Coordinates of C-alpha atoms in Angstrom, one line a residue:
X427 CA -13.2 -19.4 130.5
X428 CA -14.4 -23.0 129.8
X429 CA -15.2 -24.0 126.2
X430 CA -18.9 -23.9 125.2
X431 CA -20.8 -27.0 125.9
X432 CA -21.2 -29.5 123.1
X433 CA -24.0 -31.9 123.8
X434 CA -23.5 -33.8 120.6
X435 CA -20.1 -34.9 121.9
X436 CA -21.4 -36.3 125.1
X437 CA -21.8 -40.0 124.6
X438 CA -23.7 -40.2 127.9
X439 CA -26.5 -38.0 126.5
X440 CA -27.0 -39.3 123.0
X441 CA -28.4 -42.9 122.8
X442 CA -27.1 -45.3 120.2
X443 CA -28.8 -44.6 116.8
X444 CA -29.9 -47.6 115.0
X445 CA -29.8 -47.7 111.2
X446 CA -33.3 -47.4 109.6
X447 CA -35.0 -50.7 109.4
X448 CA -38.1 -51.2 107.4
X449 CA -38.7 -54.5 109.1
X450 CA -38.6 -53.1 112.7
X451 CA -41.2 -54.8 114.8
X452 CA -44.6 -53.3 115.3
X453 CA -46.7 -53.4 118.5
X454 CA -49.1 -56.4 118.6
X455 CA -52.4 -56.0 116.9
X456 CA -54.2 -56.8 120.1
X457 CA -53.2 -55.7 123.6
X458 CA -51.6 -52.7 125.0
X459 CA -48.1 -51.3 124.3
X460 CA -46.0 -48.8 126.1
X461 CA -44.8 -45.7 124.3
X462 CA -41.5 -45.9 126.0
X463 CA -40.8 -49.4 124.8
X464 CA -41.2 -48.7 121.1
X465 CA -38.1 -48.0 119.0
X466 CA -38.0 -45.0 116.7
X467 CA -37.9 -47.2 113.7
X468 CA -41.1 -49.0 114.8
X469 CA -42.9 -45.6 115.4
X470 CA -41.8 -44.5 112.0
X471 CA -43.3 -47.6 110.4
X472 CA -46.5 -47.1 112.4
X473 CA -46.8 -43.5 111.1
X474 CA -46.1 -44.6 107.5
X475 CA -48.6 -47.5 107.5
X476 CA -51.5 -45.4 108.9
X477 CA -50.9 -42.2 106.8
X478 CA -50.3 -44.3 103.7
X479 CA -53.6 -46.1 104.1
X480 CA -55.4 -42.7 104.5
X481 CA -53.7 -41.4 101.3
X482 CA -54.6 -44.5 99.4
X483 CA -58.2 -44.2 100.4
X484 CA -58.5 -40.5 99.5
X485 CA -56.6 -40.7 96.2
X486 CA -56.2 -37.3 94.5
X487 CA -58.5 -34.3 94.9
X488 CA -58.3 -30.6 94.0
X489 CA -56.1 -28.4 96.2
X490 CA -58.8 -26.8 98.4
X491 CA -60.0 -29.2 101.1
X492 CA -63.7 -29.4 101.9
X493 CA -64.7 -27.6 105.0
X494 CA -67.9 -28.3 106.9
X495 CA -69.1 -30.9 104.5
X496 CA -70.3 -34.4 105.3
X497 CA -67.8 -37.1 104.8
X498 CA -68.0 -39.8 102.2
X499 CA -66.6 -43.3 102.1
X500 CA -63.2 -43.4 100.4
X501 CA -62.9 -39.6 100.8
X502 CA -62.5 -38.0 104.1
X503 CA -62.9 -39.9 107.3
X504 CA -65.7 -39.8 109.8
X505 CA -65.0 -38.6 113.3
X506 CA -67.4 -39.0 116.2
X507 CA -66.3 -36.0 118.3
X508 CA -63.7 -33.4 118.9
X509 CA -61.7 -33.4 122.0
X510 CA -59.2 -31.2 123.6
X511 CA -55.9 -33.0 124.3
X512 CA -53.8 -30.4 125.8
X513 CA -51.4 -32.1 128.2
X514 CA -48.2 -31.1 130.0
X515 CA -45.1 -32.6 128.4
X516 CA -41.6 -32.7 129.8
X517 CA -39.2 -31.7 127.1
X518 CA -36.6 -34.2 126.3
X519 CA -33.4 -34.4 124.2
X520 CA -33.5 -37.9 123.1
X521 CA -32.0 -37.1 119.7
X522 CA -30.0 -33.9 120.2
X523 CA -27.8 -32.2 117.7
X524 CA -26.7 -33.8 114.4
X525 CA -25.5 -37.4 114.8
X526 CA -23.7 -37.3 111.4
X527 CA -21.3 -34.7 110.0
X528 CA -23.1 -31.7 108.4
X529 CA -21.0 -31.9 105.2
X530 CA -22.5 -35.3 104.3
X531 CA -25.3 -33.6 102.5
X532 CA -22.6 -32.3 100.0
X533 CA -21.1 -35.7 99.4
X534 CA -21.5 -37.5 96.1
X535 CA -23.4 -40.3 97.8
X536 CA -26.1 -37.9 98.9
X537 CA -29.0 -37.9 96.5
X538 CA -31.3 -34.9 96.6
X539 CA -35.1 -35.4 96.4
X540 CA -37.8 -32.9 95.4
X541 CA -41.4 -33.2 96.8
X542 CA -42.7 -30.4 94.6
X543 CA -43.6 -26.8 95.2
X544 CA -47.0 -26.0 96.8
X545 CA -50.1 -25.6 94.6
X546 CA -50.5 -21.8 94.1
X547 CA -53.0 -21.7 91.2
X548 CA -56.2 -20.1 92.6
X549 CA -57.9 -20.9 89.3
X550 CA -57.7 -24.7 89.9
X551 CA -61.2 -26.1 90.7
X552 CA -62.1 -26.4 94.4
X553 CA -64.2 -29.1 96.0
X554 CA -65.2 -26.6 98.7
X555 CA -68.2 -24.3 98.1
X556 CA -67.4 -21.5 100.5
X557 CA -70.0 -19.0 99.3
X558 CA -70.3 -15.3 99.9
X559 CA -71.4 -15.8 103.6
X560 CA -68.6 -18.1 104.6
X561 CA -66.9 -17.3 107.9
X562 CA -63.5 -15.5 107.5
X563 CA -61.8 -18.2 109.5
X564 CA -62.8 -20.9 107.0
X565 CA -61.6 -18.9 104.1
X566 CA -58.3 -18.4 105.9
X567 CA -58.0 -22.1 106.7
X568 CA -58.5 -22.9 103.0
X569 CA -55.7 -20.6 102.0
X570 CA -53.4 -22.1 104.6
X571 CA -54.3 -25.6 103.7
X572 CA -53.1 -25.0 100.1
X573 CA -49.5 -24.9 101.4
X574 CA -49.6 -28.7 101.9
X575 CA -50.5 -29.5 98.3
X576 CA -47.8 -30.2 95.7
X577 CA -48.6 -29.6 92.1
X578 CA -48.2 -33.3 91.5
X579 CA -47.5 -36.4 93.6
X580 CA -43.8 -36.7 94.4
X581 CA -42.0 -39.6 92.7
X582 CA -40.6 -40.9 96.0
X583 CA -42.8 -43.2 98.0
X584 CA -43.8 -42.3 101.6
X585 CA -41.9 -45.3 102.9
X586 CA -38.7 -44.3 101.1
X587 CA -39.2 -40.7 102.2
X588 CA -39.4 -41.6 105.9
X589 CA -36.5 -44.0 105.6
X590 CA -34.5 -41.1 104.1
X591 CA -35.5 -38.8 106.9
X592 CA -34.6 -41.3 109.6
X593 CA -31.2 -42.0 107.9
X594 CA -30.0 -38.4 107.7
X595 CA -32.1 -36.9 110.6
X596 CA -32.8 -39.6 113.1
X597 CA -35.8 -38.8 115.3
X598 CA -37.2 -40.1 118.6
X599 CA -40.2 -42.3 119.1
X600 CA -42.2 -39.4 120.6
X601 CA -41.5 -37.2 117.5
X602 CA -42.9 -39.8 115.1
X603 CA -46.0 -40.5 117.3
X604 CA -46.6 -36.8 117.9
X605 CA -46.5 -36.2 114.1
X606 CA -49.3 -38.8 113.8
X607 CA -51.3 -36.9 116.5
X608 CA -51.0 -33.7 114.5
X609 CA -52.0 -35.4 111.2
X610 CA -54.9 -37.1 112.9
X611 CA -56.1 -33.7 114.2
X612 CA -55.9 -32.0 110.9
X613 CA -57.1 -34.7 108.6
X614 CA -59.6 -36.8 110.7
X615 CA -60.8 -34.6 113.6
X616 CA -60.9 -31.2 112.0
X617 CA -61.0 -32.2 108.3
X618 CA -58.9 -29.2 107.4
X619 CA -56.2 -30.9 105.2
X620 CA -56.9 -34.2 103.4
X621 CA -54.2 -36.9 103.3
X622 CA -53.7 -37.5 99.6
X623 CA -50.9 -38.5 97.3
X624 CA -50.2 -34.8 96.8
X625 CA -50.2 -33.7 100.5
X626 CA -48.8 -36.7 102.4
X627 CA -45.1 -35.8 102.1
X628 CA -45.5 -32.2 103.0
X629 CA -47.8 -33.1 105.9
X630 CA -45.4 -35.6 107.3
X631 CA -42.4 -33.3 106.9
X632 CA -44.1 -30.4 108.6
X633 CA -45.5 -32.6 111.4
X634 CA -42.2 -34.1 112.2
X635 CA -40.4 -30.7 112.2
X636 CA -43.0 -29.2 114.5
X637 CA -43.1 -32.2 116.8
X638 CA -39.3 -32.1 117.1
X639 CA -39.4 -28.4 118.1
X640 CA -42.3 -28.9 120.5
X641 CA -41.0 -31.9 122.3
X642 CA -37.2 -31.8 122.3
X643 CA -34.7 -29.2 123.4
X644 CA -32.3 -29.7 120.5
X645 CA -33.1 -30.2 116.8
X646 CA -31.5 -30.3 113.4
X647 CA -30.6 -27.0 111.6
X648 CA -33.3 -25.7 109.3
X649 CA -31.0 -26.0 106.2
X650 CA -30.3 -29.7 107.0
X651 CA -33.9 -30.8 107.6
X652 CA -35.1 -28.9 104.6
X653 CA -32.4 -30.3 102.4
X654 CA -33.1 -33.9 103.5
X655 CA -36.9 -33.2 103.1
X656 CA -36.6 -31.9 99.6
X657 CA -37.9 -28.4 100.2
X658 CA -36.4 -24.9 100.5
X659 CA -35.8 -23.4 103.9
X660 CA -38.5 -20.8 103.5
X661 CA -40.9 -23.5 102.3
X662 CA -40.3 -25.6 105.4
X663 CA -40.8 -22.5 107.6
X664 CA -44.1 -21.8 105.9
X665 CA -45.2 -25.4 106.3
X666 CA -44.4 -25.2 110.0
X667 CA -46.3 -22.0 110.5
X668 CA -49.3 -23.3 108.6
X669 CA -49.4 -26.5 110.7
X670 CA -49.2 -24.5 113.9
X671 CA -52.1 -22.2 112.9
X672 CA -54.3 -25.1 111.7
X673 CA -53.7 -26.9 115.0
X674 CA -54.3 -23.7 116.9
X675 CA -50.9 -24.2 118.4
X676 CA -52.2 -27.2 120.4
X677 CA -48.9 -29.1 120.1
X678 CA -48.0 -30.5 123.6
X679 CA -48.6 -34.2 124.2
X680 CA -47.9 -36.8 126.9
X681 CA -47.4 -40.6 126.8
X682 CA -51.2 -41.2 127.3
X683 CA -52.1 -38.8 124.5
X684 CA -49.5 -40.4 122.2
X685 CA -50.9 -43.9 122.9
X686 CA -54.6 -43.0 122.5
X687 CA -54.3 -40.8 119.5
X688 CA -52.0 -43.3 117.7
X689 CA -54.8 -45.9 118.2
X690 CA -57.3 -43.4 116.8
X691 CA -55.1 -42.7 113.8
X692 CA -54.7 -46.5 113.2
X693 CA -58.5 -47.0 113.5
X694 CA -59.2 -44.2 111.0
X695 CA -56.7 -45.7 108.6
X696 CA -58.2 -49.1 109.0
X697 CA -61.7 -47.9 108.3
X698 CA -60.5 -45.9 105.3
X699 CA -58.6 -49.0 104.0
X700 CA -61.8 -51.1 104.3
X701 CA -63.9 -48.5 102.5
X702 CA -61.5 -48.2 99.6
X703 CA -60.4 -51.8 99.5
X704 CA -56.7 -51.0 100.2
X705 CA -54.4 -54.0 99.7
X706 CA -53.7 -55.9 102.9
X707 CA -50.0 -54.9 102.8
X708 CA -51.1 -51.4 103.8
X709 CA -53.2 -52.3 106.8
X710 CA -52.0 -50.0 109.6
X711 CA -51.8 -52.7 112.4
X712 CA -49.2 -55.3 111.8
X713 CA -48.2 -58.5 113.5
X714 CA -45.2 -58.3 115.8

């Protein structure tokens, strides 16, 4: 019988993988851009700038997110309306398999990183006043949202964290943009999980992993992605499950959704940056 197929060895399938570049060009501040024309490194920087601006605006708050409360400047972000963005997506394999040897994570040059265990102390003060008559679904959402909180902010910056992920687990443009769509839904539209210095790393890691599974046929082994992301395999699995439940498993996107929701995330980050007087270097829209 023929040998099993090995997509990772097919040079005609795997596109060239560029090294992470923090200076990758961004789409112009004005005018339209095409999702297909953006490099993965540019999409990564777009995600970083927007999410970082939201985290800077929110600061640090107790682990239980507010549910059903009015938004305040510098805290959560106002959203005008909810909308259903279920769309058909054709699965791709733009970044299949593992582009670098699996044993590189054991090499002396590989530096491990920890983003902290989730906050499990139920006695920690909550900013949400659930009350005795709270709907069960809200209480359940609060418990799930706790999975994204680290006990303290990780020592690695979000930019360094994303550059690390792109170095050891390169991902496609669609995966980075879809991760931003999920974060926008959770933090801005539904206001279920705030983007703070204590949640941003775990939110990004879970969103990227779920986007990879939702959009592409092949993905990195669980142990590899967890090792690069600085969490245990079971922790990563729980983060994935939590994100899926909070998004109601509404994970499919198409190019139009990626474009529109990326703009929405950038606008929300821009508004949050203005309210909290975030330094100009963290403005989400950058010159080309």
